[in-house]
Short mmCIF file of C-alpha atoms in Angstrom, two decimals:
data_model
loop_
_atom_site.label_atom_id
_atom_site.label_comp_id
_atom_site.label_asym_id
_atom_site.label_seq_id
_atom_site.Cartn_x
_atom_site.Cartn_y
_atom_site.Cartn_z
CA UNK A 1 107.42 62.50 147.84
CA UNK A 2 104.55 64.74 148.76
CA UNK A 3 101.69 63.05 146.92
CA UNK A 4 100.42 59.68 145.77
CA UNK A 5 100.58 60.88 142.19
CA UNK A 6 104.34 61.37 142.46
CA UNK A 7 104.90 57.98 144.02
CA UNK A 8 102.37 56.03 142.00
CA UNK A 9 102.17 57.44 138.49
CA UNK A 10 99.82 56.22 135.78
CA UNK A 11 99.60 52.60 134.74
CA UNK A 12 102.27 52.89 132.07
CA UNK A 13 105.32 53.79 134.15
CA UNK A 14 106.91 53.93 137.58
CA UNK A 15 107.24 51.54 140.51
CA UNK A 16 103.51 50.81 140.72
CA UNK A 17 103.49 49.68 137.10
CA UNK A 18 106.56 47.56 137.84
CA UNK A 19 104.75 45.86 140.71
CA UNK A 20 101.63 45.23 138.62
CA UNK A 21 103.74 43.82 135.77
CA UNK A 22 105.50 41.44 138.16
CA UNK A 23 102.16 40.24 139.52
CA UNK A 24 100.86 39.70 135.98
CA UNK A 25 103.98 37.67 135.19
CA UNK A 26 103.56 35.55 138.33
CA UNK A 27 106.68 36.98 139.96
CA UNK A 28 105.08 37.50 143.36
CA UNK A 29 108.34 37.47 145.29
CA UNK A 30 109.72 40.28 143.16
CA UNK A 31 106.45 42.19 143.34
CA UNK A 32 106.49 41.88 147.12
CA UNK A 33 110.04 43.19 147.39
CA UNK A 34 109.28 46.23 145.25
CA UNK A 35 105.94 46.80 146.98
CA UNK A 36 107.46 46.63 150.45
CA UNK A 37 110.24 49.03 149.51
CA UNK A 38 107.73 51.43 148.03
CA UNK A 39 105.50 51.28 151.12
CA UNK A 40 108.47 51.78 153.47
CA UNK A 41 109.73 54.79 151.52
CA UNK A 42 106.28 56.37 151.46
CA UNK A 43 104.59 55.68 154.81
CA UNK A 44 102.29 58.66 154.40
CA UNK A 45 100.92 57.67 150.98
CA UNK A 46 97.80 55.52 151.12
CA UNK A 47 98.21 54.21 147.57
CA UNK A 48 101.66 52.82 148.39
CA UNK A 49 100.21 50.84 151.31
CA UNK A 50 97.28 49.65 149.16
CA UNK A 51 99.66 48.45 146.48
CA UNK A 52 101.57 46.38 149.02
CA UNK A 53 98.28 45.05 150.36
CA UNK A 54 97.26 44.00 146.86
CA UNK A 55 100.54 42.14 146.39
CA UNK A 56 100.12 40.33 149.69
CA UNK A 57 96.51 39.51 148.84
CA UNK A 58 97.60 38.01 145.53
CA UNK A 59 100.10 35.86 147.43
CA UNK A 60 97.37 34.63 149.75
CA UNK A 61 98.72 36.53 152.75
CA UNK A 62 95.36 37.89 153.86
CA UNK A 63 96.53 38.99 157.30
CA UNK A 64 99.54 40.80 155.87
CA UNK A 65 97.26 42.46 153.34
CA UNK A 66 94.90 43.55 156.12
CA UNK A 67 97.79 45.16 157.99
CA UNK A 68 98.85 47.10 154.88
CA UNK A 69 95.28 48.12 154.15
CA UNK A 70 94.88 49.21 157.76
CA UNK A 71 97.82 51.58 157.39
CA UNK A 72 96.23 52.96 154.22
CA UNK A 73 92.87 53.40 155.96
CA UNK A 74 94.51 55.58 158.59
CA UNK A 75 95.47 57.92 155.75
CA UNK A 76 92.51 57.71 153.36
CA UNK A 77 89.62 55.34 154.08
CA UNK A 78 88.09 55.13 150.61
CA UNK A 79 85.12 52.93 149.59
CA UNK A 80 87.35 50.69 147.44
CA UNK A 81 89.73 50.21 150.37
CA UNK A 82 86.82 49.36 152.66
CA UNK A 83 85.74 46.67 150.20
CA UNK A 84 89.29 45.26 150.03
CA UNK A 85 89.48 45.09 153.83
CA UNK A 86 86.13 43.33 154.16
CA UNK A 87 87.15 40.80 151.49
CA UNK A 88 90.41 40.04 153.26
CA UNK A 89 88.73 39.67 156.64
CA UNK A 90 86.29 37.21 155.13
CA UNK A 91 89.11 35.35 153.41
CA UNK A 92 90.45 34.37 156.83
CA UNK A 93 86.97 33.78 158.26
CA UNK A 94 87.13 36.79 160.57
CA UNK A 95 83.58 38.14 160.39
CA UNK A 96 84.20 40.25 163.51
CA UNK A 97 87.00 42.08 161.72
CA UNK A 98 84.79 42.55 158.66
CA UNK A 99 82.07 43.96 160.87
CA UNK A 100 84.55 46.31 162.57
CA UNK A 101 85.71 47.66 159.22
CA UNK A 102 82.15 48.30 158.09
CA UNK A 103 81.05 49.94 161.32
CA UNK A 104 84.07 52.24 161.24
CA UNK A 105 83.47 53.16 157.60
CA UNK A 106 79.75 53.75 158.12
CA UNK A 107 80.40 56.04 161.07
CA UNK A 108 82.04 58.43 158.61
CA UNK A 109 79.90 57.51 155.60
CA UNK A 110 76.43 56.57 156.89
CA UNK A 111 74.75 56.88 153.47
CA UNK A 112 77.16 54.54 151.66
CA UNK A 113 75.04 51.93 149.88
CA UNK A 114 77.96 49.55 149.16
CA UNK A 115 78.92 49.59 152.83
CA UNK A 116 75.34 49.07 153.98
CA UNK A 117 74.99 46.16 151.59
CA UNK A 118 78.22 44.59 152.82
CA UNK A 119 77.04 45.06 156.39
CA UNK A 120 73.82 43.22 155.56
CA UNK A 121 75.85 40.37 154.04
CA UNK A 122 78.04 40.27 157.13
CA UNK A 123 75.04 40.08 159.46
CA UNK A 124 73.56 37.32 157.28
CA UNK A 125 76.81 35.32 157.39
CA UNK A 126 76.91 35.73 161.17
CA UNK A 127 73.33 34.51 161.58
CA UNK A 128 72.01 37.92 162.69
CA UNK A 129 69.02 37.44 160.42
CA UNK A 130 66.70 40.12 161.81
CA UNK A 131 69.41 42.77 161.54
CA UNK A 132 70.24 41.63 158.01
CA UNK A 133 66.56 41.64 157.01
CA UNK A 134 66.10 45.20 158.27
CA UNK A 135 69.07 46.39 156.24
CA UNK A 136 67.94 44.58 153.09
CA UNK A 137 64.45 46.04 153.43
CA UNK A 138 65.90 49.54 153.66
CA UNK A 139 68.27 48.95 150.74
CA UNK A 140 65.44 47.77 148.50
CA UNK A 141 63.48 50.89 149.43
CA UNK A 142 66.39 53.07 148.33
CA UNK A 143 67.76 51.12 145.37
CA UNK A 144 64.43 49.99 143.96
CA UNK A 145 62.85 46.64 143.09
CA UNK A 146 65.06 45.56 140.20
CA UNK A 147 68.08 44.15 142.04
CA UNK A 148 67.43 40.42 142.07
CA UNK A 149 70.23 39.53 144.49
CA UNK A 150 68.95 42.05 147.03
CA UNK A 151 65.58 40.29 147.04
CA UNK A 152 67.26 36.87 147.17
CA UNK A 153 69.48 37.78 150.12
CA UNK A 154 66.51 39.44 151.83
CA UNK A 155 64.66 36.14 151.35
CA UNK A 156 67.52 34.25 153.01
CA UNK A 157 67.50 36.63 155.98
CA UNK A 158 63.73 36.38 156.38
CA UNK A 159 63.87 32.59 156.15
CA UNK A 160 66.60 32.49 158.78
CA UNK A 161 64.46 34.69 161.00
CA UNK A 162 61.54 32.25 160.70
CA UNK A 163 59.39 34.51 158.52
CA UNK A 164 58.57 31.88 155.93
CA UNK A 165 55.79 33.56 153.98
CA UNK A 166 57.66 36.82 153.57
CA UNK A 167 60.82 34.92 152.62
CA UNK A 168 59.08 33.03 149.83
CA UNK A 169 57.52 36.25 148.55
CA UNK A 170 60.95 37.86 148.26
CA UNK A 171 62.47 34.76 146.64
CA UNK A 172 59.72 34.76 144.02
CA UNK A 173 60.31 38.46 143.38
CA UNK A 174 64.02 37.83 142.90
CA UNK A 175 63.23 35.10 140.38
CA UNK A 176 60.81 37.31 138.46
CA UNK A 177 63.48 40.00 138.18
CA UNK A 178 66.28 37.66 137.05
CA UNK A 179 65.19 34.09 136.26
CA UNK A 180 68.47 33.38 134.48
CA UNK A 181 70.66 34.02 137.54
CA UNK A 182 71.74 30.60 138.91
CA UNK A 183 72.27 31.90 142.44
CA UNK A 184 68.84 33.53 142.50
CA UNK A 185 67.26 30.32 141.21
CA UNK A 186 69.04 28.22 143.83
CA UNK A 187 68.06 30.52 146.69
CA UNK A 188 64.44 30.58 145.50
CA UNK A 189 64.29 26.80 145.36
CA UNK A 190 65.84 26.40 148.79
CA UNK A 191 63.54 28.98 150.39
CA UNK A 192 60.54 27.22 148.83
CA UNK A 193 61.83 23.97 150.32
CA UNK A 194 62.24 25.57 153.73
CA UNK A 195 58.69 26.92 153.64
CA UNK A 196 57.14 23.56 152.77
CA UNK A 197 56.34 24.31 149.13
CA UNK A 198 57.87 21.03 148.04
CA UNK A 199 56.54 20.80 144.48
CA UNK A 200 57.55 24.37 143.75
CA UNK A 201 60.93 23.71 145.34
CA UNK A 202 61.52 20.58 143.24
CA UNK A 203 60.67 22.39 140.00
CA UNK A 204 62.93 25.34 140.75
CA UNK A 205 65.77 23.25 142.16
CA UNK A 206 65.76 21.10 139.02
CA UNK A 207 66.41 24.29 137.10
CA UNK A 208 69.10 25.28 139.60
CA UNK A 209 70.90 21.95 139.16
CA UNK A 210 70.71 22.29 135.38
CA UNK A 211 72.29 25.74 135.67
CA UNK A 212 74.79 24.66 138.34
CA UNK A 213 75.73 21.08 137.38
CA UNK A 214 78.90 21.10 139.48
CA UNK A 215 77.28 22.52 142.61
CA UNK A 216 76.83 19.71 145.18
CA UNK A 217 74.67 21.89 147.44
CA UNK A 218 72.11 22.48 144.69
CA UNK A 219 71.97 18.72 144.08
CA UNK A 220 71.57 18.07 147.79
CA UNK A 221 68.71 20.55 148.05
CA UNK A 222 66.99 18.96 145.05
CA UNK A 223 67.31 15.53 146.67
CA UNK A 224 65.78 16.98 149.86
CA UNK A 225 62.84 18.39 147.88
CA UNK A 226 62.28 15.05 146.12
CA UNK A 227 62.39 13.21 149.45
CA UNK A 228 59.93 15.68 150.97
CA UNK A 229 57.53 15.16 148.03
CA UNK A 230 57.59 11.39 148.53
CA UNK A 231 56.46 11.94 152.12
CA UNK A 232 53.67 14.36 151.20
#
């Protein structure tokens, strides 16, 4: 077939709908068979390769999914495909592959905010804190001050880079924007702990533990803050 529309019609009919229905029913083996056949019959259709990648991702075959997504990217490297590829690379702990995907995408799409944000996250995960901080600073300048997670991740990058005062300032800003976000609260409390503001850290981490009762890391950080206070 000459187009993705012919191969992959709307959600109500056709082989793509068959694959999705099999996934929904938990029939991953059947979905994989149909998806592979569809991809093999339509090597020049990006959506066919993406569909197979999605099936493989659902089965937990991250490397197989990456291969299928890579074939799709050679045909049409869309933002949603870029995000799939980064997620799969991270699923197997391959931050270098995630970085390669993002660099390649940004070469063609330098203004893409989702890609720049993912790149900042990738740098942060890799411990490249100064590079991550620079990207987060630029993103906040473009997106504006009302994205709490941007401020929180910026705080993490600044803390990792040893810039304690600036990190705590960003963590407080994140909390002011979204005090009901458990992740924001946890990051704020931990950054306060790292900067020596032990009473502030204890107060915020108590809230984090209340919001995240099953999170052992939040409990550990609260215990660290309480221990630090006893030494003060």
